[in-house]
Tab-separated table of C-alpha atoms in Angstrom:
chain	number	residue	atom	x	y	z
M	117	MET	CA	-7.918	13.627	-3.846
M	118	GLY	CA	-11.001	13.237	-0.849
M	119	VAL	CA	-11.811	9.445	-1.486
M	120	VAL	CA	-7.460	8.946	-1.280
M	121	GLN	CA	-7.874	10.096	1.816
M	122	GLU	CA	-11.463	8.415	3.482
M	123	GLN	CA	-9.806	4.864	2.813
M	124	ALA	CA	-6.437	5.385	3.934
M	125	ALA	CA	-8.074	6.348	6.935
M	126	ILE	CA	-9.767	3.290	7.357
M	127	PRO	CA	-7.540	-0.207	7.848
M	128	VAL	CA	-9.544	-3.289	6.992
M	129	PHE	CA	-12.178	-3.272	4.202
M	130	PHE	CA	-15.398	-4.876	4.669
M	131	THR	CA	-16.858	-6.126	2.068
M	132	GLU	CA	-20.727	-6.768	1.837
M	133	SER	CA	-20.801	-10.228	1.765
M	134	ALA	CA	-18.506	-9.770	4.809
M	135	VAL	CA	-21.312	-7.829	6.860
M	136	ALA	CA	-24.367	-10.562	5.542
M	137	ARG	CA	-22.596	-12.734	7.308
M	138	VAL	CA	-21.671	-11.681	10.068
M	139	ARG	CA	-25.103	-9.662	10.520
M	140	GLU	CA	-26.302	-13.367	10.236
M	141	LEU	CA	-24.103	-15.174	12.501
M	142	ILE	CA	-24.829	-12.036	15.362
M	143	THR	CA	-28.758	-12.989	14.800
M	144	GLU	CA	-27.811	-16.232	15.969
M	145	GLU	CA	-26.187	-15.387	18.506
M	146	GLY	CA	-29.143	-12.972	19.563
M	147	ASN	CA	-26.293	-11.131	21.127
M	148	PRO	CA	-26.303	-7.442	18.527
M	149	ASP	CA	-23.337	-6.297	21.273
M	150	LEU	CA	-21.190	-8.503	19.112
M	151	LYS	CA	-17.569	-6.803	16.460
M	152	LEU	CA	-15.779	-9.447	14.188
M	153	ARG	CA	-12.022	-9.556	15.410
M	154	VAL	CA	-9.961	-10.789	13.111
M	155	PHE	CA	-6.874	-10.845	14.599
M	156	ILE	CA	-2.715	-12.482	13.259
M	157	THR	CA	-1.205	-14.942	15.365
M	158	GLY	CA	2.535	-15.832	14.716
M	159	GLY	CA	2.137	-19.618	13.458
M	160	GLY	CA	1.080	-21.050	10.022
M	161	CYS	CA	2.714	-22.900	7.700
M	162	SER	CA	3.161	-19.407	6.151
M	163	GLY	CA	4.686	-18.182	9.039
M	164	PHE	CA	1.451	-15.624	10.388
M	165	GLN	CA	-2.314	-16.341	10.296
M	166	TYR	CA	-5.349	-14.646	10.018
M	167	GLY	CA	-7.981	-15.640	13.106
M	168	PHE	CA	-11.211	-13.919	13.829
M	169	THR	CA	-13.507	-14.622	16.830
M	170	PHE	CA	-16.613	-12.756	18.205
M	171	ASP	CA	-15.957	-9.825	20.165
M	172	GLU	CA	-18.377	-7.869	22.905
M	173	ASN	CA	-15.463	-5.373	23.839
M	174	GLN	CA	-13.705	-3.005	21.954
M	175	ALA	CA	-10.217	-1.871	23.951
M	176	ASP	CA	-9.706	1.913	24.193
M	177	ASP	CA	-6.933	1.229	20.826
M	178	ASP	CA	-8.265	-1.396	18.678
M	179	ALA	CA	-9.217	0.257	15.444
M	180	ALA	CA	-12.611	-0.141	14.554
M	181	VAL	CA	-14.261	-0.401	11.285
M	182	GLU	CA	-18.818	0.139	10.763
M	183	ARG	CA	-20.325	-1.064	8.011
M	184	ASP	CA	-24.012	-1.358	7.633
M	185	GLY	CA	-23.958	-2.114	11.758
M	186	VAL	CA	-21.500	-3.895	11.511
M	187	THR	CA	-18.330	-3.593	13.411
M	188	LEU	CA	-14.795	-5.154	12.424
M	189	LEU	CA	-12.247	-5.084	15.589
M	190	VAL	CA	-8.423	-4.612	14.375
M	191	ASP	CA	-5.723	-4.942	17.614
M	192	PRO	CA	-3.191	-1.793	17.082
M	193	LEU	CA	-0.762	-5.527	16.806
M	194	SER	CA	-2.604	-6.796	13.830
M	195	TYR	CA	-3.024	-3.144	12.313
M	196	GLN	CA	0.343	-2.785	11.346
M	197	TYR	CA	0.219	-6.322	9.011
M	198	LEU	CA	-4.128	-5.700	7.804
M	199	VAL	CA	-3.747	-1.496	6.788
M	200	GLY	CA	-5.361	-1.323	2.953
M	201	ALA	CA	-6.535	-5.804	3.616
M	202	THR	CA	-9.448	-6.563	2.361
M	203	VAL	CA	-11.869	-8.959	4.504
M	204	ASP	CA	-14.004	-11.193	2.367
M	205	TYR	CA	-16.910	-14.102	3.142
M	206	GLU	CA	-16.965	-16.569	0.680
M	207	GLU	CA	-18.651	-19.484	-0.344
M	208	ASP	CA	-16.543	-22.874	-3.010
M	209	LEU	CA	-16.316	-26.008	-2.993
M	210	MET	CA	-13.854	-25.182	-0.692
M	211	GLY	CA	-16.369	-24.333	1.848
M	212	ALA	CA	-17.807	-21.307	3.981
M	213	GLN	CA	-15.287	-19.361	5.175
M	214	PHE	CA	-13.610	-15.738	5.506
M	215	ARG	CA	-10.635	-14.845	3.734
M	216	VAL	CA	-8.375	-12.274	4.095
M	217	GLN	CA	-6.840	-10.684	0.775
M	218	ASN	CA	-3.875	-8.550	2.105
M	219	PRO	CA	-2.126	-6.356	-0.163
M	220	ASN	CA	0.817	-6.087	2.472
M	221	ALA	CA	1.697	-10.090	1.971
M	222	THR	CA	4.157	-11.298	0.330
M	223	SER	CA	3.466	-15.041	0.191
M	224	THR	CA	-0.107	-16.238	0.309
M	225	CYS	CA	-0.713	-20.538	1.088
M	226	GLY	CA	-2.198	-22.141	-0.600
M	227	CYS	CA	-5.584	-22.653	1.728
M	228	GLY	CA	-5.480	-18.691	2.487
M	229	SER	CA	-5.571	-18.577	6.022
M	230	SER	CA	-1.498	-17.562	6.630
M	231	PHE	CA	0.768	-15.351	4.384
M	232	SER	CA	4.389	-13.992	5.282
M	233	ILE	CA	5.513	-10.388	4.861
């Protein structure tokens, strides 16, 4: 039961490969204060799309997930769509990119960067 409660308190899961890639990018930028921000915007081929950016600033109402010294930020509006989602980093024949595996999405597009609820 304790594990379920801990997981319920974490809005977004951050895979080891995503953490490693973010750490590499932060090192390349030479700014240890950077955090990866994941957010939702309207648009894309399925209605909503995922966005990623680096941010030095954490707002008081941001949800923050820290893993192995790397922080992922989620703003309150995006939070409601990302509860229980997993942020991963994948390299395959289609290229390398961050991906969100979102249990709240009822459908996703082929590229995996947009979804609908």
